[in-house]
């Protein structure tokens, strides 16, 4: 991989646009000069795209305009020609009904932006949950030199002497407000205390889970994912991305040159040690399929059984990403995993993984735990199977209540999210702390878009009794910042006839995390009769992108990518007329 001959300018794809002596080449050079650039500023130079997901409705990315400038100055200094292109921004909190509906949209946009423009390489600016997999799915499919530049986590939040984590404590204090333990004034005061800088969630939510995973896979500069967004080192990292991408273009170092099954397994090992979000189970499989690498839920479960949670970060632990950075960051964590990793794997730095983590040190053994002193007894992920989830379901065991790890209870079923909202706090709801909350029609096709509805709220009357966790089951997802005994991603989903569609109020459901088992305790003959009576719901939306999504999205165990994009085929370069 690293022994390729250095390319010459005539071998770069941008020169199909710029070096041609015909009328089309003239027009490309002419229009570039129309923007005020001198011919000497772009001719004979590698063209670097900067795909920027900055948006004023994406607060986690509010600083990415400045980071794009840092990338540009480094590209100019390295002899390249930088061009910034906007890409769809998926601000997790603001985008409705769910950013997951648009992850594949961003992946398609990224791929087509790269293919249709005269770009030799790209720096991808993102970080909020779906932007990392979306941008990289597109870049992997396009397969030109690419670096992911993570947005970085926000700084720690503080309130009344307590450390606050974005998302995790939103849910916690919402329950405290509903149960009357904090006042409305305190709730308002909390709004300005949790998120006090640019950057992604400072907990081990999906954002830091995914950026850490792709860091371990070699798709970022080594250790880039741990640098807080507000740290000046983050700007310097972005600048270094600009320098490195120019070298990668000359080296012709593409994702296909280093993304192997071992790369993805390294990412999975990092995922488990970080105590990462269950969302990563969907995104990792989608990324692997784009890279023509076989990766399944069973592979992730096998890794989870071998790698304990070592990062002591909310919601599984006690600290936040800023503390993780000061403790040594991702290099220190990977150093702790040295015996588990494929150390020969390489990435965009050109160095073997073992080489770049060799000098790493841990400066706080409580934040990044030794291998023999994990944060929790439970794994970051458990893949469950049984007659309720024949193709798999997942649970974040490290953030679940150990007392519910083996549980049997009566189902209380909600047919959709509107039904849940309407009835969950009804004093007449027939429910106890031992009941099992079930939400269906919340999956990829059914919602549509598989929103983060899986952390079903505890009924208000049970909150008043001191209940803070229950077994909850759905075909939805859950925010990585949340916690609780929540079984998610049940596949097949209910709207396509999965067994979740057959559950009735009062049915008993049994969970055994250790045995990886999820069972609906109903006679097969009864389930068969219910299945014969079941009718598929009509698609909720029949026009536009959402209609395309519902037609082509795969199930959670297959990555929720579009079936037409997972065949591994590369599109031809565009013809130029």
XYZ file of C-alpha atoms in Angstrom:
577
model
C 0.000 0.000 0.000
C 2.720 2.463 0.965
C 5.057 1.519 -1.916
C 3.101 3.103 -4.732
C 4.972 5.357 -7.103
C 4.341 9.021 -6.458
C 1.840 10.322 -8.990
C 2.454 13.121 -11.441
C 0.070 15.978 -12.153
C -1.191 14.448 -15.401
C -2.374 11.360 -13.465
C -4.774 13.315 -11.237
C -8.489 13.157 -12.027
C -8.880 16.954 -11.806
C -6.784 17.327 -14.931
C -9.588 15.822 -17.013
C -11.305 19.139 -16.321
C -8.381 21.577 -16.253
C -5.667 20.443 -18.650
C -7.733 19.698 -21.736
C -6.914 22.002 -24.707
C -10.458 21.819 -26.090
C -13.423 24.141 -25.512
C -14.529 22.271 -22.362
C -11.117 22.712 -20.743
C -11.206 26.376 -21.719
C -14.625 26.753 -20.036
C -13.456 25.098 -16.805
C -10.398 27.340 -16.565
C -12.438 30.375 -17.552
C -15.096 29.830 -14.881
C -12.511 29.251 -12.177
C -10.908 32.582 -13.062
C -14.383 34.116 -12.926
C -14.151 33.674 -9.137
C -11.099 35.936 -9.009
C -8.415 33.245 -9.057
C -5.316 33.713 -11.167
C -4.541 30.857 -13.546
C -1.309 30.192 -11.666
C -3.249 29.593 -8.436
C -5.009 26.454 -9.665
C -3.287 25.134 -12.772
C -0.887 22.247 -12.238
C -2.025 21.684 -8.634
C -3.972 18.893 -6.930
C -7.521 20.000 -6.188
C -8.683 19.350 -2.615
C -12.368 19.333 -1.811
C -13.472 20.374 1.673
C -16.933 18.938 2.326
C -18.321 21.096 5.116
C -21.453 20.242 7.103
C -21.468 23.639 8.836
C -24.920 25.106 9.455
C -26.457 27.700 11.744
C -28.966 25.019 12.776
C -26.188 22.565 13.576
C -24.732 24.012 16.804
C -22.230 21.180 17.211
C -20.707 22.300 13.886
C -20.814 26.064 14.499
C -17.002 26.267 14.367
C -16.511 24.318 11.126
C -16.337 27.429 8.952
C -13.187 28.390 10.850
C -11.840 24.843 10.568
C -12.383 24.930 6.810
C -10.206 28.052 6.685
C -7.480 26.219 8.626
C -7.623 23.340 6.146
C -7.439 25.764 3.215
C -4.361 27.618 4.409
C -2.525 24.324 4.851
C -3.578 23.059 1.416
C -2.283 26.283 -0.192
C 0.986 25.962 1.737
C 1.393 22.360 0.576
C 0.952 23.329 -3.065
C -2.667 22.352 -3.520
C -5.799 24.173 -4.626
C -8.561 24.009 -1.932
C -12.268 24.322 -2.726
C -15.020 24.263 -0.109
C -18.344 22.575 -0.873
C -21.364 22.656 1.452
C -22.975 19.335 2.291
C -26.240 18.591 4.089
C -25.865 19.304 7.790
C -27.535 16.887 10.190
C -27.761 18.653 13.528
C -29.013 15.852 15.753
C -31.378 17.858 17.944
C -32.826 20.196 15.330
C -33.490 17.915 12.330
C -36.928 16.283 12.357
C -38.296 13.703 12.319
C -34.836 12.173 12.714
C -31.356 12.622 11.266
C -31.262 8.886 10.551
C -33.793 9.492 7.791
C -31.183 11.674 6.075
C -27.933 9.812 6.751
C -28.262 8.037 3.414
C -29.138 11.351 1.735
C -25.839 12.802 2.998
C -23.980 9.661 1.907
C -25.385 9.990 -1.600
C -24.658 13.719 -1.691
C -21.061 13.209 -0.554
C -20.445 10.525 -3.166
C -21.969 12.562 -5.976
C -20.241 15.801 -4.963
C -16.913 14.008 -5.139
C -17.677 12.277 -8.432
C -19.150 15.224 -10.307
C -16.454 17.798 -9.476
C -12.753 18.026 -10.401
C -11.494 16.780 -7.017
C -8.389 14.708 -6.373
C -8.909 14.268 -2.643
C -11.177 15.449 0.144
C -11.237 16.564 3.764
C -14.573 15.718 5.364
C -15.719 18.108 8.116
C -18.326 16.611 10.429
C -18.897 14.982 13.770
C -22.527 15.188 14.872
C -23.985 11.701 14.945
C -24.990 10.876 11.355
C -22.492 13.155 9.599
C -19.566 10.847 10.362
C -21.049 7.695 8.809
C -22.872 9.654 6.095
C -19.774 11.459 4.833
C -17.611 8.349 5.058
C -20.120 6.056 3.360
C -20.022 8.399 0.380
C -16.230 8.804 0.442
C -15.634 5.053 0.714
C -17.890 4.395 -2.266
C -16.172 7.110 -4.313
C -12.723 5.888 -3.193
C -10.467 8.891 -3.684
C -7.954 10.051 -1.021
C -10.006 11.189 1.984
C -9.441 12.379 5.560
C -12.179 12.745 8.146
C -11.707 15.861 10.309
C -13.888 15.382 13.433
C -15.730 18.377 14.906
C -14.563 17.479 18.430
C -16.530 17.269 21.694
C -17.790 20.297 23.610
C -16.412 21.314 27.007
C -17.746 19.976 30.313
C -20.994 21.377 31.683
C -21.388 22.346 35.344
C -24.436 23.131 37.499
C -24.506 23.591 41.268
C -21.160 21.887 41.612
C -22.191 18.877 39.523
C -20.721 17.805 36.196
C -23.334 17.752 33.440
C -23.266 15.709 30.270
C -25.282 16.752 27.213
C -28.182 14.415 26.551
C -27.542 12.106 29.493
C -28.513 14.687 32.076
C -31.255 16.159 29.910
C -33.113 12.880 30.274
C -32.192 12.525 33.940
C -33.376 15.984 34.965
C -36.497 15.748 32.798
C -37.539 12.774 34.901
C -36.693 14.750 38.054
C -38.858 17.642 36.837
C -41.742 15.300 36.013
C -41.478 13.710 39.454
C -41.373 17.119 41.200
C -37.798 16.901 42.499
C -36.601 20.074 40.730
C -38.459 23.295 39.978
C -39.369 24.857 36.644
C -36.886 27.676 37.344
C -34.106 25.139 37.904
C -35.072 23.384 34.678
C -34.772 26.677 32.759
C -31.436 27.418 34.424
C -30.134 24.032 33.256
C -30.684 25.007 29.605
C -27.660 27.310 29.596
C -25.388 25.121 31.716
C -25.078 21.847 29.838
C -23.800 22.933 26.429
C -21.303 25.714 26.976
C -19.083 25.556 23.875
C -19.002 24.492 20.254
C -18.639 20.796 19.606
C -20.519 17.529 19.754
C -22.009 15.904 22.863
C -19.411 15.554 25.597
C -20.801 12.209 26.737
C -20.139 8.868 25.041
C -23.011 9.489 22.663
C -23.096 8.511 19.022
C -20.918 11.463 17.962
C -17.825 10.568 20.012
C -18.514 6.865 19.537
C -18.341 7.168 15.762
C -15.431 9.621 15.585
C -13.438 7.385 17.951
C -14.232 4.310 15.868
C -13.112 5.881 12.590
C -10.011 7.229 14.364
C -9.121 3.668 15.405
C -9.777 2.523 11.831
C -7.231 5.015 10.475
C -9.604 7.436 8.749
C -8.494 10.464 10.825
C -5.168 11.827 11.894
C -4.103 9.661 14.874
C -5.914 10.741 18.033
C -7.864 13.529 16.302
C -11.225 12.403 17.676
C -10.399 13.243 21.308
C -9.423 16.902 20.886
C -12.114 19.239 22.306
C -13.650 21.566 19.729
C -12.696 24.670 21.762
C -9.019 23.668 22.133
C -6.544 25.518 19.901
C -5.068 22.116 19.120
C -8.260 21.356 17.242
C -7.557 24.159 14.756
C -4.011 22.899 14.359
C -5.343 19.392 13.710
C -7.590 20.751 10.949
C -4.581 22.497 9.412
C -2.611 19.264 9.518
C -5.470 17.563 7.659
C -4.924 20.077 4.857
C -1.208 19.283 4.653
C -1.704 15.543 4.806
C -4.423 15.311 2.153
C -2.126 16.880 -0.448
C 0.493 14.216 0.282
C -2.148 11.488 0.142
C -3.176 12.670 -3.324
C 0.380 12.343 -4.611
C 0.628 8.946 -2.885
C -2.782 7.880 -4.272
C -3.703 6.606 -0.810
C -7.410 5.728 -0.950
C -9.791 4.090 1.567
C -9.692 0.832 -0.384
C -5.923 0.674 0.196
C -6.226 0.203 3.942
C -9.821 -0.565 4.962
C -9.823 -4.293 5.684
C -11.865 -6.562 7.920
C -9.178 -6.101 10.587
C -9.587 -2.327 10.313
C -13.283 -2.684 11.047
C -12.636 -5.114 13.892
C -10.174 -2.595 15.372
C -12.977 -0.035 15.155
C -15.332 -2.481 16.881
C -12.812 -3.119 19.683
C -12.485 0.605 20.217
C -16.297 0.875 20.197
C -16.663 -1.637 23.023
C -13.840 -0.203 25.141
C -15.368 3.262 24.833
C -18.755 1.998 26.043
C -20.135 3.382 22.813
C -23.605 4.062 21.490
C -25.790 1.251 20.170
C -26.205 3.351 17.014
C -22.688 2.341 16.011
C -23.917 -1.209 15.413
C -25.956 0.121 12.492
C -23.344 2.538 11.144
C -20.351 0.176 11.311
C -22.177 -2.475 9.295
C -23.217 0.147 6.725
C -19.630 1.398 6.392
C -18.278 -2.135 6.070
C -20.704 -2.986 3.302
C -19.635 0.130 1.396
C -16.043 -1.127 1.692
C -16.957 -4.672 0.553
C -16.015 -5.996 3.996
C -18.101 -8.647 5.740
C -19.189 -7.514 9.207
C -22.248 -8.755 11.103
C -24.003 -8.269 14.412
C -22.510 -11.576 15.529
C -19.021 -10.178 14.886
C -19.824 -7.169 17.074
C -21.235 -9.370 19.834
C -18.115 -11.540 19.761
C -15.903 -8.467 20.177
C -18.125 -7.180 23.001
C -17.618 -10.436 24.889
C -13.838 -9.964 24.706
C -13.416 -6.226 25.278
C -14.727 -4.597 28.484
C -15.722 -0.962 28.900
C -12.558 0.954 29.843
C -13.585 4.576 29.172
C -15.261 5.862 32.334
C -17.566 8.279 30.511
C -21.284 9.049 30.838
C -23.708 7.364 30.445
C -21.874 4.160 31.417
C -19.353 5.968 33.637
C -18.650 9.171 35.558
C -16.593 11.520 33.354
C -16.870 13.423 30.076
C -14.873 13.666 26.849
C -12.839 16.650 28.030
C -11.604 14.525 30.953
C -10.883 11.671 28.527
C -8.686 13.989 26.439
C -6.687 15.101 29.477
C -6.258 11.462 30.513
C -4.497 10.666 27.240
C -7.394 10.390 24.805
C -7.902 7.687 22.237
C -4.189 6.792 21.878
C -4.074 5.947 25.590
C -7.226 3.839 25.349
C -5.906 1.931 22.330
C -2.620 1.396 24.155
C -4.640 -0.358 26.878
C -6.157 -2.552 24.137
C -2.814 -3.340 22.528
C -3.165 -7.081 23.043
C -6.577 -7.125 21.362
C -5.806 -5.050 18.261
C -4.492 -5.827 14.793
C -1.434 -3.613 15.233
C -0.283 -3.938 11.632
C -3.385 -2.141 10.324
C -2.654 1.176 8.658
C -4.583 4.307 7.848
C -4.275 7.775 6.372
C -1.141 8.568 8.411
C 0.763 5.798 6.659
C 1.855 4.401 10.016
C 0.890 1.033 11.434
C -1.518 1.280 14.365
C 1.036 -0.285 16.682
C 3.553 2.366 15.698
C 1.395 5.384 16.408
C 0.066 4.164 19.749
C 3.504 3.017 20.971
C 4.376 6.303 22.766
C 0.883 6.798 24.226
C 0.468 7.139 27.991
C -2.521 7.202 30.318
C -2.494 10.022 32.867
C -5.589 9.013 34.852
C -6.379 5.360 35.542
C -9.869 6.191 36.731
C -10.876 7.873 33.480
C -9.250 5.249 31.242
C -9.359 2.039 33.238
C -6.845 -0.810 33.078
C -8.061 -3.934 31.300
C -8.489 -5.823 34.583
C -10.592 -3.066 36.208
C -13.432 -2.275 33.784
C -16.011 0.435 34.344
C -19.030 -1.871 34.403
C -19.655 -5.614 34.576
C -21.832 -5.340 31.458
C -20.550 -5.078 27.900
C -21.083 -2.034 25.704
C -23.230 -4.140 23.402
C -25.143 -7.392 23.584
C -26.847 -8.838 20.519
C -30.063 -10.615 21.479
C -31.907 -13.251 19.486
C -35.064 -15.284 19.950
C -38.547 -15.553 18.560
C -39.096 -11.809 19.157
C -35.941 -10.796 17.273
C -34.942 -13.574 14.842
C -32.518 -11.287 12.979
C -31.212 -9.668 16.138
C -31.772 -6.827 18.560
C -29.232 -4.894 20.619
C -28.929 -3.584 24.155
C -26.298 -1.394 25.792
C -25.705 -3.711 28.738
C -23.190 -1.335 30.348
C -25.887 1.346 30.732
C -28.681 -1.032 31.791
C -29.930 -1.885 35.282
C -28.211 -5.128 36.390
C -31.379 -6.075 38.252
C -33.205 -6.244 34.918
C -30.533 -8.265 33.097
C -32.771 -11.302 33.565
C -36.409 -10.309 33.587
C -39.840 -11.591 32.686
C -42.840 -9.323 32.620
C -46.188 -8.482 31.030
C -46.154 -6.396 27.868
C -47.763 -2.970 27.673
C -47.904 -2.247 23.945
C -47.919 1.087 22.093
C -48.650 0.928 18.361
C -46.688 4.068 17.488
C -45.059 7.094 19.056
C -48.267 9.148 19.070
C -49.990 6.347 20.988
C -47.090 6.322 23.463
C -47.279 10.080 24.074
C -51.049 9.973 24.456
C -51.202 7.155 27.018
C -47.903 6.822 28.891
C -48.883 9.186 31.730
C -52.536 8.136 31.913
C -53.226 7.300 35.597
C -55.481 4.472 34.401
C -52.703 2.749 32.441
C -52.490 -0.869 33.628
C -48.773 -1.015 34.403
C -46.337 -1.876 37.184
C -42.577 -1.581 37.595
C -42.273 -5.203 36.386
C -44.127 -4.548 33.128
C -42.360 -4.462 29.768
C -42.932 -1.344 27.662
C -43.185 -2.196 23.953
C -43.133 0.349 21.114
C -43.606 -0.762 17.523
C -43.818 0.822 14.072
C -40.731 2.875 14.941
C -38.213 1.119 12.675
C -36.495 2.081 9.407
C -39.618 1.743 7.241
C -42.308 2.059 9.893
C -41.494 5.432 11.472
C -40.006 6.048 8.856
C -36.331 6.642 9.589
C -35.900 4.680 12.859
C -35.922 7.669 15.273
C -34.343 7.690 18.723
C -37.550 6.752 20.514
C -36.202 3.609 22.161
C -35.648 5.113 25.615
C -39.376 5.052 26.297
C -40.357 7.381 29.147
C -41.198 5.897 32.517
C -44.897 6.524 33.322
C -45.338 9.469 35.652
C -47.182 7.397 38.256
C -44.209 5.013 38.445
C -41.728 7.892 38.639
C -43.645 9.089 41.692
C -43.052 5.661 43.223
C -39.290 5.993 42.689
C -39.042 3.836 39.547
C -36.258 5.057 37.238
C -35.784 2.101 34.880
C -37.918 -0.580 33.248
C -37.417 -3.119 30.486
C -38.293 -1.349 27.235
C -38.358 -2.951 23.779
C -38.727 -1.368 20.337
C -37.641 -1.434 16.720
C -36.420 2.162 17.205
C -32.973 3.457 18.152
C -31.822 5.232 21.316
C -29.530 8.207 21.721
C -26.049 7.156 22.764
C -26.274 9.733 25.545
C -29.178 7.877 27.162
C -29.200 4.950 29.552
C -31.559 2.280 30.812
C -32.600 -1.287 30.063
C -33.669 -0.617 26.490
C -33.772 -3.352 23.836
C -33.425 -1.696 20.434
C -33.220 -2.314 16.675
C -35.526 -5.346 16.837
C -35.262 -6.993 13.407
C -37.200 -7.554 11.335
C -39.165 -4.462 12.346
C -42.881 -4.617 13.024
C -44.028 -2.713 9.931
C -42.637 -5.435 7.628
C -44.214 -8.212 9.672
C -41.541 -8.852 12.271
C -42.677 -10.626 15.458
C -42.930 -7.318 17.319
C -46.097 -6.716 15.277
C -47.714 -9.751 16.937
C -47.248 -8.750 20.598
C -50.412 -8.087 22.603
C -50.998 -6.406 25.960
C -50.483 -8.938 28.711
C -48.144 -11.234 26.741
C -45.122 -12.221 28.782
C -41.680 -11.326 27.455
C -38.427 -12.746 28.779
C -35.002 -11.112 28.572
C -31.712 -12.790 29.477
C -28.757 -10.591 28.532
C -26.106 -13.106 29.556
C -27.742 -15.794 27.406
C -28.360 -13.211 24.637
C -31.999 -14.222 24.541
C -35.234 -12.303 23.908
C -38.407 -14.385 23.863
C -42.111 -13.744 23.463
C -43.669 -16.371 25.737
C -46.660 -17.196 23.553
C -47.528 -20.535 21.951
C -46.405 -20.838 18.296
C -49.939 -21.721 17.195
C -51.253 -18.491 18.729
C -48.540 -16.448 17.024
C -49.309 -18.118 13.704
C -52.984 -17.201 14.012
C -52.011 -13.605 14.785
C -49.702 -13.554 11.803
C -52.448 -14.703 9.449
C -54.640 -11.873 10.707
C -51.903 -9.227 10.456
C -52.014 -6.676 7.645
C -49.072 -4.517 6.623
C -49.580 -0.787 7.232
C -49.625 1.477 4.201
C -46.515 3.613 3.668
C -46.931 6.825 5.644
C -45.453 9.028 2.910
C -45.745 8.430 -0.835
C -43.682 11.224 -2.380
C -40.166 12.638 -2.445
C -37.052 11.412 -0.721
C -38.947 9.764 2.138
C -40.823 7.548 -0.316
C -37.476 6.526 -1.824
C -36.149 5.853 1.681
C -39.062 3.584 2.570
C -38.692 1.638 -0.668
C -34.945 1.035 -0.494
C -33.812 1.104 3.158
C -32.530 -2.180 4.581
C -33.192 -3.466 8.088
C -31.120 -2.502 11.141
C -29.041 -5.695 11.115
C -27.996 -4.825 7.534
C -26.989 -1.236 8.282
C -30.128 0.683 7.181
C -28.337 1.692 3.986
C -30.137 1.698 0.650
C -30.115 -1.709 -1.026
C -29.086 -0.080 -4.333
C -25.931 1.354 -2.712
C -24.673 -1.754 -0.920
C -23.717 -3.857 -3.921
C -20.090 -2.736 -3.801
C -19.970 -1.588 -7.402
C -18.067 1.591 -8.226
C -19.624 4.098 -10.588
C -17.615 5.156 -13.598
C -15.994 8.569 -13.737
C -18.330 11.122 -15.339
C -18.016 11.766 -19.016
C -16.983 15.306 -19.903
C -18.622 16.820 -22.962
